[in-house]
Rosetta silent file (secondary structure, phi, psi, omega in degrees, C-alpha in Angstrom):
SEQUENCE: MDHVSRDTVSINATHHGVEALKDTMFGSAAGIVGKYIEYPFDTVKVRLQSQPESYPLRYTGPLDCFRQSLQQSGVRGLYRGVSAPLFGAAVETSSLFFSYRIAQNVLRSTVYRSTAEPLPLTGLVACGALSGAFTSLALTPIELVKCKMQVTSGSAGSGNGAVALIRSIYRSHGMAGFWHGQLGTLIRETGGSAAWFGSYEGASKVFRSFATHDEHRTNGSPLPIYQQMLAGALAGMSYNFIFFPADTIKSRMQTEDLIRPSGGRRTFAAVGRALWKQQGMRGLYQGCGITVARSAPSSAFIFAVYETLRSHFG
SCORE:     score description
SCORE:     0.000 S_00000001
   1 L     0.000  -45.469  179.398   97.628   89.546   44.313 S_00000001
   2 H   -74.315  -22.640  178.703   94.402   89.807   42.420 S_00000001
   3 H   -77.004  -32.055  171.976   96.352   91.279   39.583 S_00000001
   4 H   -59.962  -35.693 -175.830   98.671   88.322   39.581 S_00000001
   5 H   -77.147  -37.733  172.165   95.596   86.006   39.450 S_00000001
   6 H   -51.974  -50.513 -177.404   93.949   87.912   36.683 S_00000001
   7 H   -68.721  -29.260 -177.302   97.082   87.574   34.534 S_00000001
   8 H   -73.099  -35.940 -179.499   97.498   83.886   35.270 S_00000001
   9 H   -63.641  -45.602 -169.093   93.626   83.313   34.046 S_00000001
  10 H   -57.278  -50.160 -176.079   94.404   85.553   31.099 S_00000001
  11 H   -67.374  -28.483  177.564   97.446   83.498   30.124 S_00000001
  12 H   -74.456  -36.057 -174.683   95.608   80.203   30.597 S_00000001
  13 H   -67.520  -40.647 -178.546   92.674   81.384   28.556 S_00000001
  14 H   -62.120  -43.831 -178.343   95.016   82.550   25.809 S_00000001
  15 H   -64.714  -45.198 -179.464   96.937   79.166   25.921 S_00000001
  16 H   -65.693  -29.906  175.596   93.707   77.137   25.627 S_00000001
  17 H   -77.617  -28.116 -179.601   92.464   79.214   22.731 S_00000001
  18 H   -70.309  -45.862  174.725   95.745   78.775   20.780 S_00000001
  19 H   -49.788  -58.582 -168.825   95.460   75.001   21.539 S_00000001
  20 H   -60.422  -46.544  177.513   91.907   74.873   20.456 S_00000001
  21 H   -55.902  -41.139 -175.663   92.847   76.676   17.296 S_00000001
  22 H   -74.081  -37.400  176.193   95.746   74.341   16.500 S_00000001
  23 H   -61.147  -46.478 -174.966   93.276   71.162   17.073 S_00000001
  24 H   -67.080  -40.339  174.179   90.950   72.758   14.591 S_00000001
  25 H   -68.905  -51.764  179.582   93.476   73.533   11.891 S_00000001
  26 H   -62.722  -45.807 -175.998   95.478   70.311   12.201 S_00000001
  27 H   -66.810  -34.428  175.472   92.397   67.986   12.785 S_00000001
  28 H   -62.201  -45.494  178.885   90.939   69.658    9.457 S_00000001
  29 H   -62.674  -53.183 -178.282   93.990   68.949    7.483 S_00000001
  30 H   -65.316  -32.781  179.140   94.166   65.401    8.686 S_00000001
  31 H   -67.517  -30.970 -175.984   90.509   64.710    8.172 S_00000001
  32 H   -76.461  -42.319  179.542   90.584   65.978    4.524 S_00000001
  33 H   -61.977  -48.641  175.940   93.594   63.717    3.648 S_00000001
  34 H   -55.988  -47.048 -175.495   91.730   60.788    5.299 S_00000001
  35 H   -64.429  -38.198  178.533   88.493   61.458    3.520 S_00000001
  36 H   -64.196  -24.959 -167.956   90.340   61.548   -0.083 S_00000001
  37 H   -98.523  -26.818  173.078   91.684   58.163    0.544 S_00000001
  38 H   -87.499  -12.875 -165.743   88.409   56.406    1.905 S_00000001
  39 H   -60.060  -46.005 -174.368   85.792   58.014   -0.063 S_00000001
  40 H   -59.505  -29.132 -174.972   85.383   55.639   -2.930 S_00000001
  41 H   -72.902  -44.649 -177.321   85.114   52.723   -0.381 S_00000001
  42 H   -57.936  -43.484  177.179   82.558   54.908    1.589 S_00000001
  43 H   -67.404  -30.565  166.050   80.468   55.276   -1.428 S_00000001
  44 H   -72.568  -38.152  172.314   80.179   51.551   -2.053 S_00000001
  45 H   -56.403  -48.066  179.512   79.434   50.987    1.604 S_00000001
  46 H   -67.351  -36.347  176.365   76.435   53.424    1.515 S_00000001
  47 H   -60.357  -30.843  172.351   75.167   51.794   -1.704 S_00000001
  48 H   -70.810  -49.989  174.154   75.265   48.579   -0.124 S_00000001
  49 H   -61.642  -24.192 -175.230   73.616   49.623    2.931 S_00000001
  50 L   -98.080   16.548 -175.866   70.846   51.480    1.148 S_00000001
  51 L   -71.891  150.125 -173.223   69.496   48.801   -1.091 S_00000001
  52 L   -75.055  158.485 -166.338   65.633   48.513   -1.021 S_00000001
  53 L   -84.520  -37.380 -166.229   63.926   46.104    1.389 S_00000001
  54 L   -98.462    5.760 -174.122   61.158   44.896   -0.971 S_00000001
  55 L  -115.379  154.840  163.522   63.322   44.195   -4.249 S_00000001
  56 L   -60.639  150.690  177.991   66.121   41.660   -4.935 S_00000001
  57 L   -63.424  139.805  177.843   69.366   43.091   -3.921 S_00000001
  58 L   -71.887  -33.951 -179.815   71.086   44.939   -6.559 S_00000001
  59 L  -107.786  144.638  174.257   74.570   44.324   -5.512 S_00000001
  60 L   -95.285   -9.001  173.748   75.799   40.974   -4.465 S_00000001
  61 L   170.744 -176.257 -167.176   78.759   42.358   -2.443 S_00000001
  62 H   -68.629  -29.563  179.792   81.307   45.053   -2.200 S_00000001
  63 H   -74.627  -34.335  175.834   83.298   43.847   -5.383 S_00000001
  64 H   -75.306  -33.879 -176.859   80.117   43.662   -7.526 S_00000001
  65 H   -72.411  -52.337  173.546   79.065   47.260   -6.284 S_00000001
  66 H   -42.713  -55.844 -177.818   82.578   48.539   -7.330 S_00000001
  67 H   -51.182  -52.234 -179.241   82.091   46.910  -10.809 S_00000001
  68 H   -65.741  -33.015 -174.237   78.661   48.285  -11.464 S_00000001
  69 H   -82.617  -32.372  175.066   79.434   51.615  -10.254 S_00000001
  70 H   -67.032  -47.897 -179.008   82.843   51.818  -12.398 S_00000001
  71 H   -60.392  -41.521  178.934   80.725   50.749  -15.310 S_00000001
  72 H   -69.375  -40.233 -170.785   78.042   53.063  -14.757 S_00000001
  73 H  -140.953   -4.158 -179.987   79.695   56.365  -13.946 S_00000001
  74 L    70.305 -173.083 -169.368   83.477   55.523  -13.823 S_00000001
  75 H   -66.838  -20.676  169.867   85.873   56.558  -11.144 S_00000001
  76 H   -63.244  -27.536  179.714   84.189   60.031  -10.947 S_00000001
  77 H   -71.266  -37.098  170.322   81.016   58.421   -9.856 S_00000001
  78 H   -47.965  -39.729 -177.059   82.939   56.933   -6.839 S_00000001
  79 L   -99.673    8.917  178.127   83.737   60.286   -5.727 S_00000001
  80 L   -63.272  125.354 -168.238   80.219   61.754   -6.225 S_00000001
  81 L    73.353   27.628 -170.568   79.234   64.110   -3.492 S_00000001
  82 L   -76.833  -29.081 -175.007   82.802   64.310   -2.214 S_00000001
  83 H   -61.799  -44.413  175.128   82.546   68.145   -1.518 S_00000001
  84 H   -69.260  -27.358  169.005   80.212   67.657    1.472 S_00000001
  85 H   -69.927  -33.082  172.177   82.178   64.927    2.958 S_00000001
  86 H   -69.562  -22.041  178.842   85.266   66.836    2.637 S_00000001
  87 H   -81.796  -41.001  174.469   83.910   69.691    4.474 S_00000001
  88 H   -67.543  -28.543 -176.241   82.465   67.144    7.012 S_00000001
  89 H   -73.458  -37.337  169.299   85.587   65.328    7.437 S_00000001
  90 H   -54.094  -53.369  177.216   87.239   68.750    8.349 S_00000001
  91 H   -57.603  -52.501  177.600   84.489   69.390   10.773 S_00000001
  92 H   -48.192  -70.872 -166.028   84.444   65.894   12.154 S_00000001
  93 H   -65.116  -30.233  174.917   88.112   65.271   12.763 S_00000001
  94 H   -71.874  -46.771 -175.607   88.596   69.011   14.159 S_00000001
  95 H   -60.926  -43.323 -178.444   85.662   68.718   16.389 S_00000001
  96 H   -63.579  -55.355 -178.169   86.830   65.263   17.651 S_00000001
  97 H   -66.089  -33.489 -177.729   90.387   66.405   18.592 S_00000001
  98 H   -62.170  -60.315 -179.699   89.152   69.915   19.811 S_00000001
  99 H   -60.801  -38.515  167.815   86.466   68.231   22.136 S_00000001
 100 H   -46.204  -49.828  178.620   88.901   65.398   23.214 S_00000001
 101 H   -62.158  -42.073 -178.016   91.247   67.906   24.552 S_00000001
 102 H   -62.738  -46.831  175.448   88.554   69.868   26.332 S_00000001
 103 H   -53.992  -35.822 -175.553   87.260   66.659   27.892 S_00000001
 104 H   -68.710  -45.838  177.643   90.747   65.750   29.103 S_00000001
 105 H   -55.204  -45.184 -172.578   91.122   69.364   30.651 S_00000001
 106 H   -67.572  -49.288 -176.979   87.700   68.984   32.282 S_00000001
 107 H   -66.285  -41.075  175.492   88.576   65.473   33.887 S_00000001
 108 H   -57.130  -30.575  179.599   92.017   66.845   35.065 S_00000001
 109 H   -80.520  -19.133 -172.653   90.354   69.659   36.738 S_00000001
 110 L  -121.114  -73.745 -176.015   87.628   67.635   38.426 S_00000001
 111 L   -68.805  -35.530 -177.761   87.891   63.925   38.640 S_00000001
 112 L  -118.784   38.293 -172.304   91.665   63.454   38.542 S_00000001
 113 L   -67.397  -31.890 -166.715   92.440   66.840   40.154 S_00000001
 114 L   -73.977  -23.063 -166.797   94.663   65.236   42.923 S_00000001
 115 L  -114.724  149.357  172.587   97.260   63.558   40.592 S_00000001
 116 L   -98.010  -20.719  168.380   99.829   65.054   38.101 S_00000001
 117 L   -28.846  148.538  165.706   99.892   61.548   36.394 S_00000001
 118 L   -70.566  157.478 -176.580   98.556   61.264   32.834 S_00000001
 119 L   -57.935  135.288  172.677   94.866   60.299   32.564 S_00000001
 120 L   -72.588  153.953 -176.729   94.402   56.448   32.744 S_00000001
 121 H   -47.201  -32.035  163.830   93.126   54.747   29.804 S_00000001
 122 H   -49.419  -54.079  178.454   89.591   54.553   31.183 S_00000001
 123 H   -58.335  -58.251  175.377   89.623   58.300   31.551 S_00000001
 124 H   -48.069  -48.111 -173.080   90.842   58.634   27.859 S_00000001
 125 H   -67.861  -34.248 -177.783   88.094   56.387   26.700 S_00000001
 126 H   -70.373  -43.124 -177.818   85.454   58.369   28.564 S_00000001
 127 H   -71.277  -27.325  174.035   86.780   61.653   26.998 S_00000001
 128 H   -64.303  -50.482 -175.382   86.651   59.887   23.383 S_00000001
 129 H   -55.771  -64.611 -172.603   82.982   58.984   24.095 S_00000001
 130 H   -46.566  -43.726 -179.489   82.253   62.800   25.031 S_00000001
 131 H   -67.119  -31.893  174.146   83.888   63.972   21.865 S_00000001
 132 H   -69.176  -53.193  174.276   82.012   61.802   19.801 S_00000001
 133 H   -36.138  -59.061  179.189   78.711   62.882   21.395 S_00000001
 134 H   -66.619  -38.254 -179.541   79.484   66.500   20.682 S_00000001
 135 H   -70.162  -23.746 -173.490   80.662   65.953   17.060 S_00000001
 136 H   -65.089  -40.676  173.607   77.664   63.851   16.285 S_00000001
 137 H   -50.389  -40.670  179.925   75.502   67.155   16.346 S_00000001
 138 H   -85.780  -20.668 -178.002   77.589   68.762   13.576 S_00000001
 139 H   -84.403  -24.442 -170.292   77.914   65.611   11.519 S_00000001
 140 H   -59.809  -47.647 -177.270   74.315   64.369   11.070 S_00000001
 141 H   -73.693  -20.037  175.023   73.273   67.066    8.530 S_00000001
 142 H   -77.497  -32.535 -178.619   76.509   66.657    6.501 S_00000001
 143 H   -76.599  -21.659  174.834   76.187   62.911    6.394 S_00000001
 144 H   -62.356  -45.544  174.292   72.469   63.339    5.357 S_00000001
 145 H   -59.170  -59.351 -178.825   73.525   65.320    2.364 S_00000001
 146 H   -44.830  -50.977 -161.882   76.501   62.782    1.693 S_00000001
 147 H   -81.662  -40.479 -173.220   74.575   59.610    1.838 S_00000001
 148 H   -61.045  -43.979 -171.087   71.706   61.032   -0.392 S_00000001
 149 H   -78.574  -23.182  168.985   74.141   62.178   -3.075 S_00000001
 150 H   -59.418  -39.523 -179.669   76.035   58.674   -2.980 S_00000001
 151 H   -66.529  -45.283 -179.925   72.859   56.748   -3.573 S_00000001
 152 L   -79.172  129.445 -163.979   71.851   58.697   -6.563 S_00000001
 153 L  -100.583    3.495  178.920   73.925   57.705   -9.428 S_00000001
 154 L   -70.913 -179.580  179.948   73.251   60.706  -11.951 S_00000001
 155 L   -72.725  158.694 -178.330   75.557   63.347  -13.077 S_00000001
 156 H   -64.649  -31.207 -177.834   76.272   66.349  -10.888 S_00000001
 157 H   -90.222   13.830  178.993   74.215   68.410  -13.224 S_00000001
 158 H   -76.430    2.420 -167.862   71.116   66.266  -12.739 S_00000001
 159 L    82.278   10.411  177.132   69.673   68.520  -10.055 S_00000001
 160 L  -113.626   24.042  174.037   70.824   66.316   -7.290 S_00000001
 161 L   -67.739 -175.430 -170.240   73.815   68.464   -6.244 S_00000001
 162 H   -69.000  -53.723 -176.557   74.482   69.491   -2.667 S_00000001
 163 H   -55.661  -48.536 -177.289   72.816   72.856   -2.926 S_00000001
 164 H   -56.925  -39.276 -179.200   69.742   71.337   -4.618 S_00000001
 165 H   -68.757  -38.713  178.818   69.532   68.650   -1.896 S_00000001
 166 H   -69.832  -42.341  172.791   69.826   71.100    0.922 S_00000001
 167 H   -73.836  -31.019  174.590   66.932   73.175   -0.311 S_00000001
 168 H   -58.363  -52.564 -173.087   64.828   69.987   -1.037 S_00000001
 169 H   -58.051  -41.609 -173.863   65.450   68.912    2.442 S_00000001
 170 H   -66.259  -46.818 -170.836   64.681   72.346    3.986 S_00000001
 171 H   -71.946  -16.529 -174.708   61.437   72.803    1.985 S_00000001
 172 H  -103.457  -31.229 -171.550   60.100   69.188    2.920 S_00000001
 173 H  -144.080   17.396  174.525   61.105   69.071    6.566 S_00000001
 174 L    62.446 -168.587 -177.641   62.478   72.407    7.817 S_00000001
 175 H   -71.414  -25.941  170.510   65.544   72.621    9.837 S_00000001
 176 H   -46.030  -42.949  178.349   64.638   69.621   11.895 S_00000001
 177 H   -56.663  -24.186  175.633   64.923   67.590    8.847 S_00000001
 178 H   -71.115  -20.900 -178.486   68.746   67.957    8.716 S_00000001
 179 H   -90.598    9.181 -170.658   69.061   65.943   11.955 S_00000001
 180 L   -66.525  116.885  174.414   67.075   63.004   10.499 S_00000001
 181 L    98.931   27.460  176.575   69.078   59.819   11.684 S_00000001
 182 H   -63.698  -47.635  178.605   70.745   61.763   14.690 S_00000001
 183 H   -47.582  -38.911  178.821   70.283   58.775   16.931 S_00000001
 184 H   -70.845  -48.682  178.577   72.234   56.521   14.788 S_00000001
 185 H   -58.983  -43.191 -179.175   75.055   59.045   14.392 S_00000001
 186 H   -54.335  -58.635  172.790   75.008   59.714   18.218 S_00000001
 187 H   -48.649  -45.116  179.882   75.470   55.779   18.827 S_00000001
 188 H   -68.154  -46.473 -177.040   78.100   55.440   16.294 S_00000001
 189 H   -79.436  -17.520  168.437   80.160   58.448   17.235 S_00000001
 190 H   -65.879  -56.149 -173.515   79.799   58.051   20.998 S_00000001
 191 H   -84.314  -39.965  175.998   80.855   54.470   21.124 S_00000001
 192 H   -55.280  -48.589 -173.251   83.208   54.610   17.839 S_00000001
 193 H   -68.893  -24.602  170.957   85.012   57.600   19.140 S_00000001
 194 H   -70.058  -41.997  177.067   85.554   55.905   22.537 S_00000001
 195 H   -69.401  -36.743 -171.733   86.966   52.923   20.664 S_00000001
 196 H   -54.355  -71.053 -179.889   88.856   55.313   18.240 S_00000001
 197 H   -59.799  -47.882 -179.464   90.639   57.226   20.874 S_00000001
 198 H   -61.361  -32.070 -172.396   90.915   54.254   23.313 S_00000001
 199 H   -85.574  -35.928 -176.193   92.455   51.967   20.834 S_00000001
 200 H   -70.940  -45.709  174.097   94.977   54.703   19.567 S_00000001
 201 H   -59.693  -55.077  176.497   96.018   55.568   23.201 S_00000001
 202 H   -54.067  -45.065  174.563   96.176   51.939   24.300 S_00000001
 203 H   -57.912  -48.248 -178.093   98.212   51.055   21.271 S_00000001
 204 H   -60.212  -48.903  168.973  100.489   54.014   21.858 S_00000001
 205 H   -46.785  -43.387  171.855  101.055   53.052   25.396 S_00000001
 206 H   -71.423  -38.119  167.923  102.269   49.666   24.395 S_00000001
 207 H   -53.825  -40.831 -171.599  104.713   51.091   21.932 S_00000001
 208 H   -76.657  -30.017 -177.338  106.079   53.433   24.382 S_00000001
 209 H   -65.565  -28.036 -177.504  106.369   50.574   26.880 S_00000001
 210 L  -101.211   18.382 -179.891  108.722   48.582   24.473 S_00000001
 211 L   -63.401  140.793 -179.365  110.531   51.849   23.452 S_00000001
 212 L   -92.102  -31.681 -175.443  114.417   51.510   23.729 S_00000001
 213 L   -87.677  124.416 -176.315  114.873   55.280   23.762 S_00000001
 214 H   -58.332  -28.362  177.873  114.240   57.081   27.138 S_00000001
 215 H   -65.006  -28.071  173.567  112.667   60.231   25.571 S_00000001
 216 H   -53.633  -36.214 -166.819  109.815   58.004   24.375 S_00000001
 217 H   -90.510  -38.369 -164.446  108.992   57.347   28.018 S_00000001
 218 H   -97.464  -31.712 -172.185  109.862   60.595   29.793 S_00000001
 219 L  -119.326   22.826  175.367  109.199   63.739   27.788 S_00000001
 220 L    67.807   12.680  179.334  106.283   62.812   25.655 S_00000001
 221 L   -61.568  147.714 -177.332  107.995   62.971   22.325 S_00000001
 222 L   -59.631  145.593  168.936  106.033   61.571   19.366 S_00000001
 223 L   -66.879  168.809  171.941  106.287   58.071   18.415 S_00000001
 224 L   -63.574  156.628 -165.165  107.771   57.111   15.095 S_00000001
 225 H   -59.179  -39.442 -171.786  105.710   57.605   12.222 S_00000001
 226 H   -62.728  -47.605  175.767  105.211   53.894   11.508 S_00000001
 227 H   -51.630  -52.547 -172.701  104.026   53.391   15.104 S_00000001
 228 H   -57.361  -36.330  175.064  101.748   56.188   14.820 S_00000001
 229 H   -71.845  -45.766  168.781  100.145   54.796   11.712 S_00000001
 230 H   -48.039  -53.101 -167.927   99.710   51.119   13.299 S_00000001
 231 H   -68.008  -44.233  169.859   98.094   52.599   16.137 S_00000001
 232 H   -53.784  -40.822  177.912   95.943   54.748   13.902 S_00000001
 233 H   -68.429  -37.591 -173.503   94.984   51.751   11.748 S_00000001
 234 H   -72.227  -33.785 -176.304   94.084   49.716   14.811 S_00000001
 235 H   -74.654  -36.505 -172.456   91.858   52.722   15.991 S_00000001
 236 H   -74.438  -31.420  179.846   90.125   53.100   12.725 S_00000001
 237 H   -79.649  -29.343  166.054   88.963   49.428   12.467 S_00000001
 238 H   -47.814  -56.510  174.605   87.891   49.569   16.075 S_00000001
 239 H   -40.370  -50.417 -167.326   85.845   52.550   15.340 S_00000001
 240 H   -87.082  -36.328 -173.851   84.051   51.223   12.423 S_00000001
 241 H   -88.593  -29.451 -175.295   83.328   47.650   13.321 S_00000001
 242 H   -61.771  -41.589 -169.237   81.948   47.783   16.962 S_00000001
 243 L  -117.531   24.759 -177.929   79.016   50.089   16.291 S_00000001
 244 H   -55.889  -39.758  169.132   78.546   49.410   12.574 S_00000001
 245 H   -50.412  -34.225  171.135   74.847   48.551   12.853 S_00000001
 246 H   -62.191  -33.261  175.868   74.009   51.885   13.903 S_00000001
 247 H   -72.691  -29.557 -171.769   75.535   53.277   10.954 S_00000001
 248 H   -78.218  -34.345  175.796   73.826   50.921    8.642 S_00000001
 249 H   -70.874  -36.415  178.953   70.331   51.990   10.001 S_00000001
 250 H   -56.063  -65.900  179.860   71.350   55.580    9.937 S_00000001
 251 H   -40.773  -44.441 -176.948   72.279   55.371    6.202 S_00000001
 252 H   -71.501  -36.723  170.430   69.054   53.625    5.419 S_00000001
 253 H   -62.963  -43.562 -170.448   66.995   56.401    7.213 S_00000001
 254 H   -76.857   -7.562  176.363   68.718   59.110    5.485 S_00000001
 255 H  -117.871  -12.231 -169.990   68.183   57.561    1.959 S_00000001
 256 H   -66.923  -20.832  167.643   64.897   55.767    2.180 S_00000001
 257 H   -66.278  -18.654  164.443   63.013   58.746    0.705 S_00000001
 258 H   -87.401  -24.258  177.351   64.841   58.023   -2.306 S_00000001
 259 H   -83.844  -42.381 -175.448   64.450   54.379   -2.297 S_00000001
 260 L  -136.098   73.527 -170.123   60.729   54.342   -1.250 S_00000001
 261 L   -56.791  -34.073 -168.208   59.577   57.868   -1.789 S_00000001
 262 L   -95.278    3.749 -169.151   55.733   57.246   -1.001 S_00000001
 263 L   -96.126   -6.216 -177.712   56.612   55.286    2.365 S_00000001
 264 L    86.180  169.830  165.951   57.278   58.328    4.727 S_00000001
 265 L   -85.170  130.351  174.859   60.053   58.691    7.244 S_00000001
 266 L  -109.836  162.393  178.929   60.591   56.015    9.867 S_00000001
 267 L   -79.879  158.634  175.102   62.214   55.955   13.292 S_00000001
 268 H   -36.880  -52.286 -173.526   65.593   54.396   14.120 S_00000001
 269 H   -70.659  -25.624 -172.951   63.823   51.456   15.617 S_00000001
 270 H   -72.879  -44.698 -173.981   61.338   50.909   12.847 S_00000001
 271 H   -72.765  -30.746  167.507   64.083   50.921   10.278 S_00000001
 272 H   -57.458  -49.011  177.099   66.064   48.426   12.332 S_00000001
 273 H   -64.820  -41.416  175.095   63.315   45.978   12.703 S_00000001
 274 H   -57.650  -43.020  177.432   62.704   46.118    9.035 S_00000001
 275 H   -62.117  -48.126  176.771   66.332   45.593    8.109 S_00000001
 276 H   -56.634  -40.401 -179.888   66.448   42.605   10.652 S_00000001
 277 H   -69.070  -27.825 -163.961   63.262   40.985    9.099 S_00000001
 278 H   -97.041  -33.721 -173.337   64.630   41.454    5.549 S_00000001
 279 H  -137.625   -5.937 -178.604   68.364   40.332    6.112 S_00000001
 280 H    63.392 -159.328 -167.118   69.012   39.550    9.700 S_00000001
 281 H   -68.698  -29.518  172.492   72.315   40.245   11.274 S_00000001
 282 H   -62.144  -38.213  171.841   74.114   40.067    7.915 S_00000001
 283 H   -55.213  -42.003 -176.280   71.854   43.150    6.745 S_00000001
 284 H   -61.580  -34.242 -178.161   73.163   45.132    9.907 S_00000001
 285 L  -109.477   30.894  172.154   76.728   44.540    8.758 S_00000001
 286 L   -71.139  123.139 -175.173   76.299   45.033    5.050 S_00000001
 287 L    89.380    6.317 -174.294   79.466   46.791    3.841 S_00000001
 288 H   -66.775  -56.899 -170.883   81.232   46.131    7.240 S_00000001
 289 H   -54.521  -46.432  175.359   84.133   44.483    5.627 S_00000001
 290 H   -62.936  -37.154  172.971   84.964   47.003    2.997 S_00000001
 291 H   -65.784  -44.432  175.367   84.506   49.874    5.675 S_00000001
 292 H   -63.089  -40.240 -178.941   86.844   48.305    8.084 S_00000001
 293 H   -59.735  -49.411 -175.714   89.272   47.603    5.424 S_00000001
 294 H   -76.975  -22.960  176.021   89.370   51.280    4.198 S_00000001
 295 H   -69.017  -17.800  175.971   89.318   52.727    7.675 S_00000001
 296 H   -68.029  -53.433 -176.552   92.754   51.290    8.427 S_00000001
 297 H   -79.304  -25.641  179.191   94.844   53.312    6.106 S_00000001
 298 H   -64.200  -52.445  172.955   92.572   56.349    6.339 S_00000001
 299 H   -56.438  -47.281  178.177   92.744   56.389   10.147 S_00000001
 300 H   -56.110  -41.620  175.001   96.366   55.681   10.049 S_00000001
 301 H   -69.088  -42.090  178.827   96.932   58.813    7.869 S_00000001
 302 H   -59.515  -47.812 -164.128   94.598   61.033   10.142 S_00000001
 303 H   -81.387  -33.328 -179.623   96.551   60.322   13.132 S_00000001
 304 H   -66.691  -41.638 -177.399  100.042   60.571   11.354 S_00000001
 305 H   -60.436  -57.254 -177.446   99.090   63.885    9.792 S_00000001
 306 H   -55.671  -54.675 -179.472   97.743   65.233   13.144 S_00000001
 307 H   -63.655  -31.073  171.528  100.595   64.096   15.174 S_00000001
 308 H   -71.863  -50.935  171.327  103.090   65.286   12.677 S_00000001
 309 H   -54.007  -42.809  176.685  101.601   68.738   12.483 S_00000001
 310 H   -58.356  -46.804  179.337  101.504   68.772   16.316 S_00000001
 311 H   -59.684  -37.357  179.187  105.185   67.961   16.607 S_00000001
 312 H   -88.410  -23.375 -173.047  106.299   70.570   14.117 S_00000001
 313 H  -115.399   15.494  177.742  104.041   73.385   14.969 S_00000001
 314 L    74.199    0.000    0.000  103.707   72.800   18.734 S_00000001
């Protein structure tokens, strides 16, 4: 009997390990595809968010920022610093899907142990929040480097490359310096991931309820690609809009030493107060429109790629 129990535990552990590896691989691939699509828009967003407080605004809006960026450094400039975000996208998306599955397994074995039904939407939203909180720890250092590279407009050879920035951060602030802006990332990722997975799962449930083919209801077969992409687009917009002010404050925190080098580092609350005093609510949502717009196709492709790989490779 003990031998059978040990075998069962071993099989379950192997299964969970294989599923975790799939989440990591498929999530990484999906994240890289999504990042290539959205990165130029993300560069514009960060430049809008990081404008100095004590000077007239350099950009009048997203289109003006696009125009000036293209004039100054071309399309290549809009992809400046993309190496760190590509790595970050792989880490972020794989971590989100991996920890989302782990959180679901924990809830099924504890809170919802007495039922064999799928987790309710509230449970899935909670799993999304937990996955976001976990992912924020890995994401903050990557975003710190990314934001600094996006704000500097020089060429890659000007000494502002990723490796040079990493060395500079470590020399100036030690290991703890890489987590500058962690509170903003935590708020954005926890709330945003709850909205991301919640919106996707909610939209998917609606599509399945209207499905005319029985297999969409009974055996969990994937939705058609266009429905996956619609649900993913809704998820991306929800993720970015709801907690956008936290992302704005985080971006400014992570780039303020480039904008005001003699001012020192400020806390999340101090940066938020200064931004509110300078521009009010509009300042907290600076770049929100372009971010929500680019997040729709990006998130649509992320979920479509992930779900397609899952359906083809188990």
